[in-house]
Amino acid sequence: MSIRKSAGQPRKRSPIISNTGFLGATFVDTIEIEENAYHFPRASLQIVHHVLNGLLQASTSIFNEHGISAHLACVYLKRQKKLGLVLSKQKFTEKEGEAYFHNYLLERNLYDGIGGFRDVYNTGFLGAVFIDLSNIERFTYEFEMKLLLNLIKSFLIPAKELFISHNIKAYISGVEISSQDKIGFVLSKKPYDEKKEADLYFAEYLKERGLFKLKGLKDITLHSFEG
């Protein structure tokens, strides 16, 4: 599956979208996710963490391109059955993210079993947001898709608040346009009305790039050009 990202332009022409701080969006086609569907229950997640991490890595790139030091990654500790969102003001590797999340759980007595602390040299970590999936014995594709949609919409709310509390102006919201089979995040350097502006910006973002389709008419793609 492909994660798409692109820097957007401030919305000055539209009287409906008042926020001029939008930076762009990262999204994935749910149809492409369906190509990775599985038919038998599994002991661990197969899809959610990969999709989320791809979207977050792309979001990090856009923030960094605009001089915003917001770094995000999704970390899945399979044996712990915990899925976390790790935040930092400095760039970090996949190993560092896993080690930080591991230590984060240990420090708060949320680590199942016996584990020792791991070395973490990155001093930019700000915190983590996570969900505990230990009550789920087997995972199905249908469960993962429902979980993914729920996390897209809610996982970033406390993360955004954590960035803002550290004076990092990284505003991010989950968006879904089911008629377009697309889910993802919209990014901004300014606060905005999430309920009204996020989905609207995402729809306009897709239209301007010829990625918005009219359903029922053989999926005719709308193309828009300036001038």
Tab-separated table of C-alpha atoms in Angstrom:
chain	number	residue	atom	x	y	z
A	1	MET	CA	0.000	0.000	0.000
A	2	SER	CA	1.212	3.521	-0.686
A	3	ILE	CA	1.217	6.410	1.726
A	4	ARG	CA	0.799	9.721	-0.034
A	5	LYS	CA	2.064	13.002	1.263
A	6	SER	CA	2.372	16.433	-0.181
A	7	ALA	CA	2.837	19.931	1.103
A	8	GLY	CA	-0.291	22.013	0.658
A	9	GLN	CA	-0.788	25.711	0.161
A	10	PRO	CA	-2.557	27.987	2.672
A	11	ARG	CA	-6.279	28.222	1.925
A	12	LYS	CA	-6.745	31.932	1.145
A	13	ARG	CA	-9.246	31.643	-1.696
A	14	SER	CA	-11.974	29.735	0.102
A	15	PRO	CA	-14.263	31.770	2.381
A	16	ILE	CA	-15.334	28.556	4.124
A	17	ILE	CA	-11.905	27.397	5.302
A	18	SER	CA	-10.705	30.265	7.456
A	19	ASN	CA	-7.497	28.605	8.633
A	20	THR	CA	-4.492	29.713	6.576
A	21	GLY	CA	-2.087	27.432	8.392
A	22	PHE	CA	-2.829	24.112	6.701
A	23	LEU	CA	0.362	22.435	5.515
A	24	GLY	CA	-0.892	19.348	3.713
A	25	ALA	CA	-2.195	15.860	4.331
A	26	THR	CA	-1.090	12.249	4.484
A	27	PHE	CA	-3.515	9.530	3.506
A	28	VAL	CA	-3.962	5.969	2.356
A	29	ASP	CA	-6.586	4.310	0.146
A	30	THR	CA	-8.596	1.779	2.122
A	31	ILE	CA	-8.960	-0.262	-1.076
A	32	GLU	CA	-5.201	-0.811	-1.011
A	33	ILE	CA	-5.427	-1.925	2.605
A	34	GLU	CA	-8.020	-4.505	1.562
A	35	GLU	CA	-5.378	-6.124	-0.632
A	36	ASN	CA	-3.662	-7.142	2.617
A	37	ALA	CA	-6.784	-8.694	4.133
A	38	TYR	CA	-6.401	-12.038	5.879
A	39	HIS	CA	-9.071	-14.664	6.499
A	40	PHE	CA	-7.913	-16.479	9.624
A	41	PRO	CA	-7.562	-14.958	13.125
A	42	ARG	CA	-4.021	-14.054	14.159
A	43	ALA	CA	-2.302	-13.789	17.532
A	44	SER	CA	-0.980	-10.287	16.808
A	45	LEU	CA	-1.796	-7.223	14.744
A	46	GLN	CA	-0.962	-7.498	11.057
A	47	ILE	CA	-1.975	-4.156	9.554
A	48	VAL	CA	-2.830	-1.309	11.940
A	49	HIS	CA	0.668	-0.444	13.192
A	50	HIS	CA	2.156	-0.479	9.685
A	51	VAL	CA	-0.482	1.888	8.294
A	52	LEU	CA	-0.338	4.244	11.265
A	53	ASN	CA	3.442	4.387	11.280
A	54	GLY	CA	3.553	5.121	7.561
A	55	LEU	CA	1.072	7.967	7.950
A	56	LEU	CA	2.909	9.372	10.963
A	57	GLN	CA	6.321	9.197	9.294
A	58	ALA	CA	4.924	11.080	6.310
A	59	SER	CA	3.312	13.619	8.660
A	60	THR	CA	6.638	14.086	10.430
A	61	SER	CA	8.308	14.839	7.102
A	62	ILE	CA	5.769	17.562	6.291
A	63	PHE	CA	6.084	19.177	9.712
A	64	ASN	CA	9.877	19.131	9.453
A	65	GLU	CA	9.803	20.620	5.951
A	66	HIS	CA	7.977	23.595	7.458
A	67	GLY	CA	10.415	23.999	10.333
A	68	ILE	CA	8.232	22.332	12.973
A	69	SER	CA	10.181	19.928	15.204
A	70	ALA	CA	7.433	17.350	15.654
A	71	HIS	CA	8.446	13.714	15.288
A	72	LEU	CA	5.906	10.900	15.571
A	73	ALA	CA	5.994	7.135	15.210
A	74	CYS	CA	3.736	4.188	15.945
A	75	VAL	CA	5.331	1.436	18.037
A	76	TYR	CA	3.802	-2.004	18.519
A	77	LEU	CA	5.188	-4.222	21.263
A	78	LYS	CA	3.849	-7.578	20.152
A	79	ARG	CA	4.522	-9.518	23.356
A	80	GLN	CA	3.044	-6.753	25.474
A	81	LYS	CA	0.091	-6.363	23.112
A	82	LYS	CA	0.413	-2.614	23.445
A	83	LEU	CA	0.223	-0.148	20.585
A	84	GLY	CA	1.799	3.227	21.226
A	85	LEU	CA	2.299	6.598	19.644
A	86	VAL	CA	5.718	8.002	20.552
A	87	LEU	CA	6.405	11.733	20.353
A	88	SER	CA	9.674	13.623	20.267
A	89	LYS	CA	11.075	17.040	19.420
A	90	GLN	CA	14.109	15.346	17.875
A	91	LYS	CA	14.515	12.763	15.155
A	92	PHE	CA	14.728	9.171	16.403
A	93	THR	CA	15.226	5.718	14.926
A	94	GLU	CA	12.804	2.802	15.046
A	95	LYS	CA	14.972	1.110	17.695
A	96	GLU	CA	15.041	4.246	19.840
A	97	GLY	CA	11.272	4.554	19.599
A	98	GLU	CA	10.779	0.956	20.715
A	99	ALA	CA	13.278	1.346	23.573
A	100	TYR	CA	11.631	4.558	24.764
A	101	PHE	CA	8.158	2.995	24.721
A	102	HIS	CA	9.510	-0.082	26.518
A	103	ASN	CA	11.005	2.127	29.260
A	104	TYR	CA	7.898	4.316	29.349
A	105	LEU	CA	5.786	1.298	30.302
A	106	LEU	CA	8.329	0.021	32.832
A	107	GLU	CA	8.549	3.375	34.627
A	108	ARG	CA	4.781	3.429	35.075
A	109	ASN	CA	4.466	-0.221	36.151
A	110	LEU	CA	2.491	-0.969	33.007
A	111	TYR	CA	4.918	-3.524	31.610
A	112	ASP	CA	3.660	-7.106	31.785
A	113	GLY	CA	6.285	-9.487	33.142
A	114	ILE	CA	9.915	-8.823	33.982
A	115	GLY	CA	11.950	-6.481	31.828
A	116	GLY	CA	15.045	-4.341	32.189
A	117	PHE	CA	15.480	-0.763	31.093
A	118	ARG	CA	17.027	-0.146	27.684
A	119	ASP	CA	19.535	2.532	26.757
A	120	VAL	CA	17.934	5.620	25.234
A	121	TYR	CA	20.276	8.474	24.341
A	122	ASN	CA	17.751	10.685	22.574
A	123	THR	CA	16.831	13.492	24.965
A	124	GLY	CA	14.005	14.828	22.827
A	125	PHE	CA	11.251	12.364	23.738
A	126	LEU	CA	8.136	14.054	25.096
A	127	GLY	CA	5.867	11.167	25.962
A	128	ALA	CA	3.631	8.470	24.560
A	129	VAL	CA	-0.013	7.626	24.019
A	130	PHE	CA	-0.991	3.978	23.919
A	131	ILE	CA	-3.775	1.405	24.032
A	132	ASP	CA	-3.673	-1.972	25.750
A	133	LEU	CA	-4.863	-4.864	23.571
A	134	SER	CA	-4.048	-7.636	26.030
A	135	ASN	CA	-7.729	-8.512	26.398
A	136	ILE	CA	-7.881	-9.449	22.701
A	137	GLU	CA	-6.879	-13.083	22.217
A	138	ARG	CA	-7.126	-13.207	18.418
A	139	PHE	CA	-7.178	-10.453	15.827
A	140	THR	CA	-9.224	-10.418	12.641
A	141	TYR	CA	-9.011	-8.185	9.593
A	142	GLU	CA	-12.438	-6.715	10.371
A	143	PHE	CA	-11.358	-5.875	13.919
A	144	GLU	CA	-8.175	-4.227	12.671
A	145	MET	CA	-10.070	-2.016	10.228
A	146	LYS	CA	-12.456	-0.830	12.953
A	147	LEU	CA	-9.503	-0.235	15.269
A	148	LEU	CA	-7.625	1.685	12.580
A	149	LEU	CA	-10.550	4.027	11.919
A	150	ASN	CA	-11.031	4.646	15.644
A	151	LEU	CA	-7.343	5.376	16.164
A	152	ILE	CA	-7.162	7.653	13.121
A	153	LYS	CA	-9.897	9.785	14.665
A	154	SER	CA	-8.892	9.719	18.337
A	155	PHE	CA	-5.232	8.716	18.791
A	156	LEU	CA	-3.815	12.087	17.802
A	157	ILE	CA	-5.942	14.216	20.133
A	158	PRO	CA	-3.788	13.734	23.286
A	159	ALA	CA	-0.639	13.693	21.144
A	160	LYS	CA	-1.432	17.107	19.700
A	161	GLU	CA	-2.101	18.463	23.183
A	162	LEU	CA	1.276	17.138	24.319
A	163	PHE	CA	3.068	18.934	21.486
A	164	ILE	CA	1.242	22.178	22.246
A	165	SER	CA	2.128	21.917	25.953
A	166	HIS	CA	5.793	21.899	24.863
A	167	ASN	CA	5.240	24.945	22.637
A	168	ILE	CA	5.470	22.891	19.442
A	169	LYS	CA	2.790	24.120	17.057
A	170	ALA	CA	1.999	20.832	15.368
A	171	TYR	CA	-1.735	20.556	14.793
A	172	ILE	CA	-2.950	17.266	13.358
A	173	SER	CA	-6.370	15.660	12.929
A	174	GLY	CA	-7.625	12.337	11.653
A	175	VAL	CA	-9.883	12.477	8.601
A	176	GLU	CA	-12.002	9.982	6.714
A	177	ILE	CA	-13.979	10.346	3.498
A	178	SER	CA	-15.661	6.974	3.146
A	179	SER	CA	-17.119	7.849	-0.262
A	180	GLN	CA	-13.548	8.285	-1.513
A	181	ASP	CA	-12.153	5.237	0.318
A	182	LYS	CA	-9.505	7.411	1.963
A	183	ILE	CA	-8.342	7.953	5.531
A	184	GLY	CA	-5.455	9.977	6.886
A	185	PHE	CA	-4.317	13.100	8.695
A	186	VAL	CA	-4.435	16.806	7.889
A	187	LEU	CA	-1.649	18.997	9.240
A	188	SER	CA	-1.530	22.639	10.231
A	189	LYS	CA	0.721	25.145	11.958
A	190	LYS	CA	-2.308	26.965	13.372
A	191	PRO	CA	-5.330	25.811	15.396
A	192	TYR	CA	-8.567	25.246	13.471
A	193	ASP	CA	-12.116	23.973	13.861
A	194	GLU	CA	-11.548	20.223	13.628
A	195	LYS	CA	-15.206	19.324	13.175
A	196	LYS	CA	-15.806	21.768	10.328
A	197	GLU	CA	-12.499	22.486	8.637
A	198	ALA	CA	-10.487	19.248	8.754
A	199	ASP	CA	-12.705	17.124	6.491
A	200	LEU	CA	-13.455	20.086	4.238
A	201	TYR	CA	-9.759	20.824	3.773
A	202	PHE	CA	-9.065	17.156	3.059
A	203	ALA	CA	-11.797	17.044	0.390
A	204	GLU	CA	-10.441	20.192	-1.286
A	205	TYR	CA	-6.917	18.806	-1.009
A	206	LEU	CA	-7.983	15.691	-2.943
A	207	LYS	CA	-9.923	17.676	-5.552
A	208	GLU	CA	-6.994	19.970	-6.312
A	209	ARG	CA	-4.819	16.936	-6.993
A	210	GLY	CA	-7.334	15.132	-9.180
A	211	LEU	CA	-7.878	12.433	-6.575
A	212	PHE	CA	-11.547	13.081	-5.800
A	213	LYS	CA	-13.944	10.759	-7.617
A	214	LEU	CA	-17.641	11.057	-8.366
A	215	LYS	CA	-19.241	7.838	-7.222
A	216	GLY	CA	-21.928	6.300	-9.395
A	217	LEU	CA	-20.459	7.700	-12.611
A	218	LYS	CA	-17.831	5.069	-13.293
A	219	ASP	CA	-15.574	6.775	-10.761
A	220	ILE	CA	-14.961	9.828	-12.927
A	221	THR	CA	-11.969	11.683	-11.523
A	222	LEU	CA	-12.315	15.415	-11.007
A	223	HIS	CA	-9.331	17.464	-12.148
A	224	SER	CA	-8.879	21.063	-11.081
A	225	PHE	CA	-6.438	23.604	-12.429
A	226	GLU	CA	-5.582	27.133	-11.449
A	227	GLY	CA	-6.025	29.969	-13.862
